[in-house]
Each structure stands twice: as structure tokens, then as C-alpha cells.
């Protein structure tokens, strides 16, 4: 054994500093019927619901040996288990990419998913955003139907993470 007790103790102190909401990388150990077992270097392996690893078609996206990003739900849930979530990690990454697009002025790709009062809802990396009717095109649009269920490019013009609010513009792209 090449590691000393002091080295192992220092490493365990670093691990205990992990906080709820922090995104970490974990290795997929095995895939079970209802869960994916991951090792994030914590006290024990964690069980993440298998639904969080399936794509829109219901296909499993990971296998044993893959590395995935997961968010810490809680380090200790009272039963000695660590709660990890891949969905939360994906959502945080999506918010960060939207914030980056807002700051840099880059365009984002999204799919219009339906009509709402005053515009359309758009899904951008799993985050629901609002596209005002006045910002769909350079000229006013009366009928929004041709724009439904279309994948288009948008510019993020307003973002409020606390209120879960994203406003997009297609006019800035056109």
C-alpha cells in the first residue's frame, strides 16, 4: 500500500466538503433494472433512477464504465445513502449555456412547442422559454401556426434564473 494514512485522511476531508447542488463526475458501475449505480468517490455507491439516463426515445444512453455528470441532492439522507441526480446536472448545464449565450450574444437552437398568450413556448436544452409574438419575425405575425413544432435559432434577450424565466428573440436572428 503506497498511500499513507495522512494522504488518505486529507483526501477524505476534500470529499466531505461537497455541498448540495454541486455537480460532480461519477463513473457508471453497473446498470440494474430500475437504477444506474454510480461511483462518485463518496462514502458509498449511489443509485440514480434509470429514467434519468434515457433519451427522448426511451433508449438507455450509458453503460458500465462511462463517466457522467451528476448533481448532489444530499450527501446523507438519513439511511446512509447519497442522493445524486443527472437531471439536475443537465438542467444546471443548460442554464449555464443560456447565461453564456446571453453574455456573448450567441444564438441558441430550440424547438417551438406550443402557443401561449402573446407568443410561443420554446424548449432550449430542456429549459422552457418564451418567444413573444412581436419577436418572431421582422414583420407582425397574426397566425403563429406555421411556427409551431419547428427547430429554429434564437437569441436570448432576457434571463432570470430565480424566476425560471427565459425570453428569446427570433427577430434578432432574421
Short mmCIF file of C-alpha atoms in Angstrom, two decimals:
data_model
loop_
_atom_site.label_atom_id
_atom_site.label_comp_id
_atom_site.label_asym_id
_atom_site.label_seq_id
_atom_site.Cartn_x
_atom_site.Cartn_y
_atom_site.Cartn_z
CA UNK A 1 0.00 0.00 0.00
CA UNK A 2 1.70 3.16 -1.21
CA UNK A 3 -0.65 5.76 0.31
CA UNK A 4 -0.07 6.85 3.88
CA UNK A 5 -2.80 7.40 6.42
CA UNK A 6 -2.22 11.17 6.24
CA UNK A 7 -2.79 11.16 2.46
CA UNK A 8 -6.00 9.16 2.82
CA UNK A 9 -7.19 11.44 5.63
CA UNK A 10 -6.56 14.58 3.52
CA UNK A 11 -8.45 13.03 0.61
CA UNK A 12 -11.44 12.20 2.85
CA UNK A 13 -11.54 15.81 4.07
CA UNK A 14 -11.76 17.07 0.50
CA UNK A 15 -14.68 14.76 -0.19
CA UNK A 16 -16.61 15.90 2.87
CA UNK A 17 -16.61 19.48 1.55
CA UNK A 18 -19.08 18.55 -1.21
CA UNK A 19 -22.30 20.50 -0.94
CA UNK A 20 -25.86 20.00 -2.10
CA UNK A 21 -26.34 21.25 -5.66
CA UNK A 22 -22.70 20.76 -6.62
CA UNK A 23 -22.09 18.99 -9.94
CA UNK A 24 -19.52 16.18 -9.87
CA UNK A 25 -18.32 13.48 -12.24
CA UNK A 26 -19.20 9.87 -11.45
CA UNK A 27 -18.40 6.54 -13.08
CA UNK A 28 -21.20 4.16 -14.01
CA UNK A 29 -20.53 0.91 -12.14
CA UNK A 30 -23.47 -1.14 -13.39
CA UNK A 31 -26.96 -0.81 -14.79
CA UNK A 32 -29.75 -2.54 -12.86
CA UNK A 33 -33.44 -2.95 -13.60
CA UNK A 34 -34.61 0.36 -12.04
CA UNK A 35 -31.36 2.14 -11.22
CA UNK A 36 -27.94 3.03 -12.53
CA UNK A 37 -25.26 2.51 -9.89
CA UNK A 38 -22.56 5.20 -9.95
CA UNK A 39 -19.35 5.70 -8.01
CA UNK A 40 -18.61 9.38 -7.36
CA UNK A 41 -15.78 8.77 -4.91
CA UNK A 42 -18.05 9.30 -1.93
CA UNK A 43 -18.66 7.01 1.06
CA UNK A 44 -20.69 4.56 -0.97
CA UNK A 45 -22.03 3.95 -4.44
CA UNK A 46 -25.18 5.86 -5.30
CA UNK A 47 -28.33 4.68 -7.04
CA UNK A 48 -29.77 7.05 -9.67
CA UNK A 49 -33.18 6.26 -11.25
CA UNK A 50 -32.68 4.71 -14.70
CA UNK A 51 -35.21 7.16 -16.25
CA UNK A 52 -32.65 9.95 -15.83
CA UNK A 53 -30.31 8.13 -18.23
CA UNK A 54 -32.82 7.58 -21.03
CA UNK A 55 -33.16 9.81 -24.08
CA UNK A 56 -36.43 11.09 -25.58
CA UNK A 57 -36.94 7.77 -27.37
CA UNK A 58 -36.62 5.79 -24.12
CA UNK A 59 -33.22 4.33 -25.00
CA UNK A 60 -30.55 3.97 -22.33
CA UNK A 61 -27.65 6.39 -23.00
CA UNK A 62 -25.00 4.92 -20.67
CA UNK A 63 -23.24 1.66 -19.91
CA UNK A 64 -20.81 0.44 -17.28
CA UNK A 65 -17.53 2.33 -17.39
CA UNK A 66 -18.97 5.61 -18.72
CA UNK A 67 -18.38 8.87 -16.86
CA UNK A 68 -21.40 11.13 -16.28
CA UNK A 69 -22.10 14.45 -14.59
CA UNK A 70 -24.43 14.27 -11.60
CA UNK A 71 -25.61 16.81 -9.06
CA UNK A 72 -25.53 16.12 -5.34
CA UNK A 73 -29.06 16.07 -3.92
CA UNK A 74 -27.89 15.25 -0.41
CA UNK A 75 -24.70 13.74 0.94
CA UNK A 76 -26.56 11.89 3.70
CA UNK A 77 -30.30 11.15 3.54
CA UNK A 78 -30.63 9.53 6.98
CA UNK A 79 -30.24 5.98 5.66
CA UNK A 80 -26.56 6.34 4.76
CA UNK A 81 -27.28 6.93 1.08
CA UNK A 82 -26.03 9.73 -1.13
CA UNK A 83 -28.71 11.19 -3.40
CA UNK A 84 -27.45 12.10 -6.88
CA UNK A 85 -29.38 13.43 -9.89
CA UNK A 86 -28.39 13.51 -13.53
CA UNK A 87 -31.45 15.59 -14.49
CA UNK A 88 -30.41 18.35 -12.09
CA UNK A 89 -26.88 18.33 -13.51
CA UNK A 90 -28.25 18.60 -17.06
CA UNK A 91 -30.56 21.45 -16.05
CA UNK A 92 -27.69 23.35 -14.42
CA UNK A 93 -25.55 22.90 -17.53
CA UNK A 94 -28.43 24.16 -19.69
CA UNK A 95 -28.85 27.27 -17.54
CA UNK A 96 -25.12 27.93 -17.71
CA UNK A 97 -25.13 27.65 -21.52
CA UNK A 98 -28.10 30.05 -21.72
CA UNK A 99 -26.30 32.54 -19.45
CA UNK A 100 -23.19 32.27 -21.64
CA UNK A 101 -25.29 32.83 -24.79
CA UNK A 102 -26.87 35.93 -23.22
CA UNK A 103 -23.48 37.40 -22.28
CA UNK A 104 -21.76 36.59 -25.59
CA UNK A 105 -24.73 37.25 -27.89
CA UNK A 106 -24.50 33.75 -29.39
CA UNK A 107 -27.56 32.09 -30.88
CA UNK A 108 -29.23 29.05 -29.32
CA UNK A 109 -31.23 26.33 -31.05
CA UNK A 110 -34.65 25.41 -29.74
CA UNK A 111 -37.91 23.79 -30.75
CA UNK A 112 -41.20 25.67 -30.55
CA UNK A 113 -43.55 23.52 -28.54
CA UNK A 114 -46.85 25.36 -28.46
CA UNK A 115 -48.86 28.58 -28.42
CA UNK A 116 -49.40 30.65 -25.31
CA UNK A 117 -50.99 34.05 -24.83
CA UNK A 118 -48.79 36.55 -26.64
CA UNK A 119 -46.36 34.14 -28.30
CA UNK A 120 -44.85 30.67 -28.33
CA UNK A 121 -43.11 28.39 -25.84
CA UNK A 122 -39.71 27.09 -26.94
CA UNK A 123 -37.68 24.21 -25.50
CA UNK A 124 -33.96 25.02 -25.41
CA UNK A 125 -31.84 22.16 -23.98
CA UNK A 126 -34.77 21.06 -21.82
CA UNK A 127 -35.46 24.58 -20.48
CA UNK A 128 -38.81 26.15 -21.36
CA UNK A 129 -38.52 29.67 -22.78
CA UNK A 130 -40.93 32.30 -24.07
CA UNK A 131 -40.86 33.76 -27.58
CA UNK A 132 -43.06 36.88 -27.76
CA UNK A 133 -45.20 37.12 -30.91
CA UNK A 134 -43.67 40.51 -31.68
CA UNK A 135 -40.16 38.99 -31.81
CA UNK A 136 -40.91 36.05 -34.13
CA UNK A 137 -40.22 37.89 -37.37
CA UNK A 138 -39.35 41.34 -38.70
CA UNK A 139 -42.99 41.96 -39.57
CA UNK A 140 -46.01 41.35 -37.32
CA UNK A 141 -47.35 37.77 -37.44
CA UNK A 142 -51.06 37.15 -36.98
CA UNK A 143 -51.08 33.36 -37.35
CA UNK A 144 -48.43 31.54 -35.28
CA UNK A 145 -49.38 28.06 -36.54
CA UNK A 146 -46.61 27.82 -39.22
CA UNK A 147 -44.02 28.34 -36.49
CA UNK A 148 -45.24 25.55 -34.19
CA UNK A 149 -43.04 22.44 -33.74
CA UNK A 150 -40.16 23.95 -35.70
CA UNK A 151 -36.48 23.83 -34.71
CA UNK A 152 -35.05 27.32 -35.13
CA UNK A 153 -32.24 29.57 -33.92
CA UNK A 154 -32.93 32.26 -31.33
CA UNK A 155 -31.12 34.95 -29.41
CA UNK A 156 -31.51 35.06 -25.61
CA UNK A 157 -32.60 38.59 -24.68
CA UNK A 158 -33.64 38.15 -21.04
CA UNK A 159 -32.82 35.58 -18.39
CA UNK A 160 -33.92 35.28 -14.78
CA UNK A 161 -32.85 32.02 -13.18
CA UNK A 162 -34.60 32.66 -9.86
CA UNK A 163 -37.96 33.12 -11.55
CA UNK A 164 -37.23 30.39 -14.14
CA UNK A 165 -37.80 32.91 -16.92
CA UNK A 166 -36.13 32.97 -20.35
CA UNK A 167 -37.19 35.32 -23.16
CA UNK A 168 -35.99 34.70 -26.72
CA UNK A 169 -35.99 36.64 -29.98
CA UNK A 170 -36.06 35.21 -33.48
CA UNK A 171 -36.17 38.70 -34.98
CA UNK A 172 -32.53 39.25 -33.88
CA UNK A 173 -31.51 36.17 -35.91
CA UNK A 174 -33.53 37.01 -39.04
#
